[in-house]
Amino acid sequence: MTAVDAPAGSPDAGVPWHYGDPFAEQRFAARSVVVVDRSNREVIAIPGEDRLTWLHSLTSQHVLDLRDGETTELLVLDVQGRVEHHAVLTDFEGTAWLDVEPGTGKALLAYLESMKFWSKVEPRDATSEIAVLSLVGPAAPSLVTFGGLVRPMPWGADLLVPRASKDAEFTRLVEAGARPAGTLAFEALRVELLRPRLGVDTDDRTIPHEVRWIGTAVHLNKGCYRGQETVSKVENVGRPPRRMLLLHLDGSLDALPETGDPVLMDGKVVGRVGSAVRHHELGPVALALIKRSVPLDAQLVAGSAEGTRRRLHRPRLRPPDNAALGREAVRNLGR
């Protein structure tokens, strides 16, 4: 199979977009397992004896009791509680490994460096050292024989492999039975599971409650951290002004709305489009941040002024049972 790279300007530029048939790749993931090259993600390594207590004080997650090999997600918030950074954290053999969205590692590393003070930590950019490969689908556990850093994820498992041997590991997984899949397939399955992506499904006003990061990336019973006041107030005495919903799109037009396009109701902007994808079963769908006051059965319009198109808005508040591609894999990997 020949890889087709993601186009310039895509958040996944630099890695395969698909291998000729994105729908077939999705269907194979639904019943078996695919391997996705996500080596465009950036990696920060934090060795040092204070690494977990230090991250605990800076981020939204409770990580004091994180054991070797365990994985969690965390956020860095601003003083108003708006999301600045999202990272996946795994502590492994004396080092905390954070992988983050492409293009965000430098800013996060600069923030971490500014907060070192007297803590015994040495954060560094490890993107040139480590690459991320993702196994997606119910058969993922059968292929997790890699002896390094393996972490269960909602879609199956991520492998953090030496970047120098990334291609060889990818080939090994294909030879073991995984089908190569690109980010088009991965993104469709991520959207199906209502998993937000920083900078795509979020904007500069997003707070954690709006995009389902409470419980996964935010711990509600931990000590102080920047932005905690907003999280606490929304949790205890209020509701977020927006919510992330799954929009089922009118499939009569070829083009999908683009990230950042407005969502309108009766001619008024009531939200923004995040990830818009073509799913092998659901058809064209999108994640969108919508004002909480919008009725759940509203007819909405999503798209730019040049190419506005009518969409049917049917929010999914949780993934359907047949969409939880990684649940069984996560349970098996955790045994």
mmCIF file of C-alpha atoms in Angstrom, residues 77-284:
data_model
loop_
_atom_site.group_PDB
_atom_site.id
_atom_site.type_symbol
_atom_site.label_atom_id
_atom_site.label_comp_id
_atom_site.label_asym_id
_atom_site.label_seq_id
_atom_site.Cartn_x
_atom_site.Cartn_y
_atom_site.Cartn_z
ATOM 1 C CA LEU A 77 -4.865 26.214 32.226
ATOM 2 C CA ASP A 78 -4.503 29.977 32.289
ATOM 3 C CA VAL A 79 -5.569 32.041 35.298
ATOM 4 C CA GLN A 80 -9.152 32.243 33.946
ATOM 5 C CA GLY A 81 -9.333 28.447 33.672
ATOM 6 C CA ARG A 82 -9.101 28.357 29.870
ATOM 7 C CA VAL A 83 -7.200 25.488 28.281
ATOM 8 C CA GLU A 84 -3.696 26.315 27.098
ATOM 9 C CA HIS A 85 -2.175 22.840 26.751
ATOM 10 C CA HIS A 86 -3.294 19.222 26.695
ATOM 11 C CA ALA A 87 -0.835 16.359 27.119
ATOM 12 C CA VAL A 88 -0.812 12.603 27.555
ATOM 13 C CA LEU A 89 1.506 11.659 30.421
ATOM 14 C CA THR A 90 3.200 8.334 31.078
ATOM 15 C CA ASP A 91 5.713 7.842 33.872
ATOM 16 C CA PHE A 92 8.255 5.237 32.837
ATOM 17 C CA GLU A 93 11.566 4.223 34.359
ATOM 18 C CA GLY A 94 12.250 7.500 36.149
ATOM 19 C CA THR A 95 11.058 9.861 33.423
ATOM 20 C CA ALA A 96 7.707 11.528 32.811
ATOM 21 C CA TRP A 97 6.923 11.450 29.083
ATOM 22 C CA LEU A 98 4.450 14.003 27.737
ATOM 23 C CA ASP A 99 3.238 13.897 24.162
ATOM 24 C CA VAL A 100 1.347 16.862 22.797
ATOM 25 C CA GLU A 101 -0.224 18.225 19.639
ATOM 26 C CA PRO A 102 2.091 19.175 16.766
ATOM 27 C CA GLY A 103 3.358 22.712 17.122
ATOM 28 C CA THR A 104 2.580 23.051 20.844
ATOM 29 C CA GLY A 105 5.646 21.432 22.409
ATOM 30 C CA LYS A 106 7.878 24.503 22.290
ATOM 31 C CA ALA A 107 5.398 26.711 24.143
ATOM 32 C CA LEU A 108 4.666 24.050 26.755
ATOM 33 C CA LEU A 109 8.366 23.410 27.307
ATOM 34 C CA ALA A 110 8.989 27.146 27.732
ATOM 35 C CA TYR A 111 6.248 27.307 30.372
ATOM 36 C CA LEU A 112 7.647 24.289 32.209
ATOM 37 C CA GLU A 113 11.157 25.751 32.148
ATOM 38 C CA SER A 114 9.836 28.995 33.632
ATOM 39 C CA MET A 115 8.273 27.081 36.532
ATOM 40 C CA LYS A 116 11.276 24.957 37.561
ATOM 41 C CA PHE A 117 12.538 27.194 40.371
ATOM 42 C CA TRP A 118 14.284 24.819 42.799
ATOM 43 C CA SER A 119 12.512 21.639 41.722
ATOM 44 C CA LYS A 120 14.720 18.700 40.776
ATOM 45 C CA VAL A 121 13.470 18.302 37.206
ATOM 46 C CA GLU A 122 15.105 18.650 33.797
ATOM 47 C CA PRO A 123 12.450 19.000 31.079
ATOM 48 C CA ARG A 124 13.695 18.685 27.513
ATOM 49 C CA ASP A 125 12.365 18.375 23.978
ATOM 50 C CA ALA A 126 12.466 14.641 23.200
ATOM 51 C CA THR A 127 10.665 14.741 19.843
ATOM 52 C CA SER A 128 13.836 13.689 18.052
ATOM 53 C CA GLU A 129 14.107 10.688 20.391
ATOM 54 C CA ILE A 130 10.577 9.267 20.606
ATOM 55 C CA ALA A 131 7.740 8.728 18.103
ATOM 56 C CA VAL A 132 4.110 7.710 18.693
ATOM 57 C CA LEU A 133 2.456 4.795 16.876
ATOM 58 C CA SER A 134 -1.196 3.987 17.619
ATOM 59 C CA LEU A 135 -2.876 0.603 17.446
ATOM 60 C CA VAL A 136 -6.623 1.079 16.942
ATOM 61 C CA GLY A 137 -9.239 -1.639 17.257
ATOM 62 C CA PRO A 138 -10.366 -4.602 19.374
ATOM 63 C CA ALA A 139 -7.446 -6.808 18.311
ATOM 64 C CA ALA A 140 -4.827 -4.323 19.543
ATOM 65 C CA PRO A 141 -3.870 -6.376 22.644
ATOM 66 C CA SER A 142 -2.734 -9.294 20.501
ATOM 67 C CA LEU A 143 -0.058 -7.113 18.899
ATOM 68 C CA VAL A 144 1.247 -5.378 22.006
ATOM 69 C CA THR A 145 4.506 -7.279 22.327
ATOM 70 C CA PHE A 146 6.740 -4.238 22.167
ATOM 71 C CA GLY A 147 8.996 -4.253 25.221
ATOM 72 C CA GLY A 148 9.124 -0.507 25.800
ATOM 73 C CA LEU A 149 6.563 2.106 26.663
ATOM 74 C CA VAL A 150 3.045 0.842 25.913
ATOM 75 C CA ARG A 151 -0.063 2.617 27.151
ATOM 76 C CA PRO A 152 -3.748 1.661 26.931
ATOM 77 C CA MET A 153 -5.852 4.340 25.257
ATOM 78 C CA PRO A 154 -9.579 4.589 24.393
ATOM 79 C CA TRP A 155 -8.855 3.482 20.831
ATOM 80 C CA GLY A 156 -6.565 0.558 21.714
ATOM 81 C CA ALA A 157 -2.963 1.355 22.598
ATOM 82 C CA ASP A 158 -0.175 3.802 21.890
ATOM 83 C CA LEU A 159 3.433 2.719 21.547
ATOM 84 C CA LEU A 160 6.191 5.225 22.281
ATOM 85 C CA VAL A 161 9.087 3.912 20.238
ATOM 86 C CA PRO A 162 12.605 5.174 19.500
ATOM 87 C CA ARG A 163 12.230 7.479 16.526
ATOM 88 C CA ALA A 164 15.212 5.866 14.837
ATOM 89 C CA SER A 165 13.379 2.516 14.744
ATOM 90 C CA LYS A 166 9.872 3.880 14.095
ATOM 91 C CA ASP A 167 9.641 2.617 10.523
ATOM 92 C CA ALA A 168 10.915 -0.831 11.484
ATOM 93 C CA GLU A 169 8.384 -1.087 14.315
ATOM 94 C CA PHE A 170 5.590 0.042 11.992
ATOM 95 C CA THR A 171 6.588 -2.679 9.499
ATOM 96 C CA ARG A 172 6.721 -5.290 12.278
ATOM 97 C CA LEU A 173 3.165 -4.440 13.353
ATOM 98 C CA VAL A 174 1.920 -4.663 9.759
ATOM 99 C CA GLU A 175 3.590 -8.034 9.323
ATOM 100 C CA ALA A 176 1.945 -9.166 12.584
ATOM 101 C CA GLY A 177 -1.521 -8.407 11.184
ATOM 102 C CA ALA A 178 -2.250 -4.701 11.636
ATOM 103 C CA ARG A 179 -3.441 -2.869 8.556
ATOM 104 C CA PRO A 180 -1.734 0.464 7.832
ATOM 105 C CA ALA A 181 -4.146 3.352 8.358
ATOM 106 C CA GLY A 182 -3.763 7.084 8.034
ATOM 107 C CA THR A 183 -4.871 10.003 10.123
ATOM 108 C CA LEU A 184 -8.106 10.365 8.131
ATOM 109 C CA ALA A 185 -9.280 7.065 9.594
ATOM 110 C CA PHE A 186 -7.894 7.821 13.047
ATOM 111 C CA GLU A 187 -9.635 11.197 13.155
ATOM 112 C CA ALA A 188 -12.982 9.713 12.118
ATOM 113 C CA LEU A 189 -12.782 7.147 14.913
ATOM 114 C CA ARG A 190 -11.680 9.812 17.409
ATOM 115 C CA VAL A 191 -14.682 11.966 16.517
ATOM 116 C CA GLU A 192 -16.978 8.952 16.891
ATOM 117 C CA LEU A 193 -15.700 8.557 20.457
ATOM 118 C CA LEU A 194 -16.202 12.292 21.166
ATOM 119 C CA ARG A 195 -12.541 12.804 22.012
ATOM 120 C CA PRO A 196 -11.586 16.495 21.633
ATOM 121 C CA ARG A 197 -8.384 17.657 20.010
ATOM 122 C CA LEU A 198 -6.597 20.768 21.272
ATOM 123 C CA GLY A 199 -6.572 23.592 18.741
ATOM 124 C CA VAL A 200 -9.145 21.868 16.549
ATOM 125 C CA ASP A 201 -12.098 21.266 18.853
ATOM 126 C CA THR A 202 -11.003 24.020 21.239
ATOM 127 C CA ASP A 203 -10.468 27.745 20.874
ATOM 128 C CA ASP A 204 -8.868 30.379 23.104
ATOM 129 C CA ARG A 205 -12.008 30.523 25.292
ATOM 130 C CA THR A 206 -12.462 26.809 25.928
ATOM 131 C CA ILE A 207 -12.753 25.606 29.512
ATOM 132 C CA PRO A 208 -12.438 21.898 30.419
ATOM 133 C CA HIS A 209 -16.136 21.309 31.169
ATOM 134 C CA GLU A 210 -17.107 22.285 27.624
ATOM 135 C CA VAL A 211 -15.167 19.494 25.929
ATOM 136 C CA ARG A 212 -15.558 16.502 28.249
ATOM 137 C CA TRP A 213 -12.117 16.732 29.842
ATOM 138 C CA ILE A 214 -13.467 16.501 33.387
ATOM 139 C CA GLY A 215 -12.494 13.116 34.751
ATOM 140 C CA THR A 216 -10.094 12.285 31.946
ATOM 141 C CA ALA A 217 -7.703 15.263 32.118
ATOM 142 C CA VAL A 218 -9.028 17.128 35.171
ATOM 143 C CA HIS A 219 -9.127 15.728 38.708
ATOM 144 C CA LEU A 220 -11.736 17.491 40.831
ATOM 145 C CA ASN A 221 -10.235 16.604 44.220
ATOM 146 C CA LYS A 222 -6.655 17.804 44.272
ATOM 147 C CA GLY A 223 -4.651 20.772 45.487
ATOM 148 C CA CYS A 224 -4.402 24.209 43.966
ATOM 149 C CA TYR A 225 -3.222 24.832 40.434
ATOM 150 C CA ARG A 226 -3.584 27.709 38.033
ATOM 151 C CA GLY A 227 -7.173 27.958 36.767
ATOM 152 C CA GLN A 228 -8.635 25.696 39.455
ATOM 153 C CA GLU A 229 -11.062 28.371 40.677
ATOM 154 C CA THR A 230 -12.940 28.357 37.365
ATOM 155 C CA VAL A 231 -13.070 24.563 37.286
ATOM 156 C CA SER A 232 -14.431 24.471 40.835
ATOM 157 C CA LYS A 233 -17.043 27.165 40.257
ATOM 158 C CA VAL A 234 -18.399 25.571 37.090
ATOM 159 C CA GLU A 235 -18.505 22.158 38.740
ATOM 160 C CA ASN A 236 -20.209 23.289 41.938
ATOM 161 C CA VAL A 237 -22.376 26.323 41.187
ATOM 162 C CA GLY A 238 -22.723 26.727 37.445
ATOM 163 C CA ARG A 239 -22.742 25.207 33.980
ATOM 164 C CA PRO A 240 -20.330 25.779 31.102
ATOM 165 C CA PRO A 241 -21.546 28.319 28.527
ATOM 166 C CA ARG A 242 -20.969 25.853 25.670
ATOM 167 C CA ARG A 243 -20.896 22.108 25.146
ATOM 168 C CA MET A 244 -19.195 19.913 22.599
ATOM 169 C CA LEU A 245 -21.714 17.966 20.529
ATOM 170 C CA LEU A 246 -21.629 15.618 17.585
ATOM 171 C CA LEU A 247 -23.356 17.106 14.555
ATOM 172 C CA HIS A 248 -24.777 14.860 11.864
ATOM 173 C CA LEU A 249 -24.234 16.711 8.607
ATOM 174 C CA ASP A 250 -26.322 16.886 5.455
ATOM 175 C CA GLY A 251 -24.390 14.689 3.066
ATOM 176 C CA SER A 252 -25.772 16.171 -0.141
ATOM 177 C CA LEU A 253 -22.696 18.353 -0.699
ATOM 178 C CA ASP A 254 -19.164 17.120 -1.254
ATOM 179 C CA ALA A 255 -17.392 19.690 0.906
ATOM 180 C CA LEU A 256 -17.213 19.495 4.674
ATOM 181 C CA PRO A 257 -17.255 22.572 6.895
ATOM 182 C CA GLU A 258 -13.818 23.621 8.022
ATOM 183 C CA THR A 259 -12.419 23.948 11.522
ATOM 184 C CA GLY A 260 -13.418 27.324 12.920
ATOM 185 C CA ASP A 261 -16.416 27.788 10.619
ATOM 186 C CA PRO A 262 -19.444 29.291 12.358
ATOM 187 C CA VAL A 263 -22.535 27.328 13.311
ATOM 188 C CA LEU A 264 -25.725 29.372 12.910
ATOM 189 C CA MET A 265 -29.307 29.092 14.111
ATOM 190 C CA ASP A 266 -31.851 31.428 12.525
ATOM 191 C CA GLY A 267 -29.002 33.452 11.092
ATOM 192 C CA LYS A 268 -27.204 33.963 14.417
ATOM 193 C CA VAL A 269 -23.870 32.428 15.339
ATOM 194 C CA VAL A 270 -24.340 29.865 18.112
ATOM 195 C CA GLY A 271 -21.094 27.911 17.871
ATOM 196 C CA ARG A 272 -18.013 26.854 15.950
ATOM 197 C CA VAL A 273 -17.076 23.761 13.998
ATOM 198 C CA GLY A 274 -14.161 21.684 15.257
ATOM 199 C CA SER A 275 -13.294 18.355 13.625
ATOM 200 C CA ALA A 276 -15.331 17.518 10.510
ATOM 201 C CA VAL A 277 -14.876 14.001 9.109
ATOM 202 C CA ARG A 278 -16.438 11.307 6.950
ATOM 203 C CA HIS A 279 -17.226 8.237 9.002
ATOM 204 C CA HIS A 280 -17.707 4.819 7.432
ATOM 205 C CA GLU A 281 -21.044 4.277 9.245
ATOM 206 C CA LEU A 282 -22.222 7.666 10.507
ATOM 207 C CA GLY A 283 -21.499 9.522 7.278
ATOM 208 C CA PRO A 284 -20.335 13.147 7.473
#
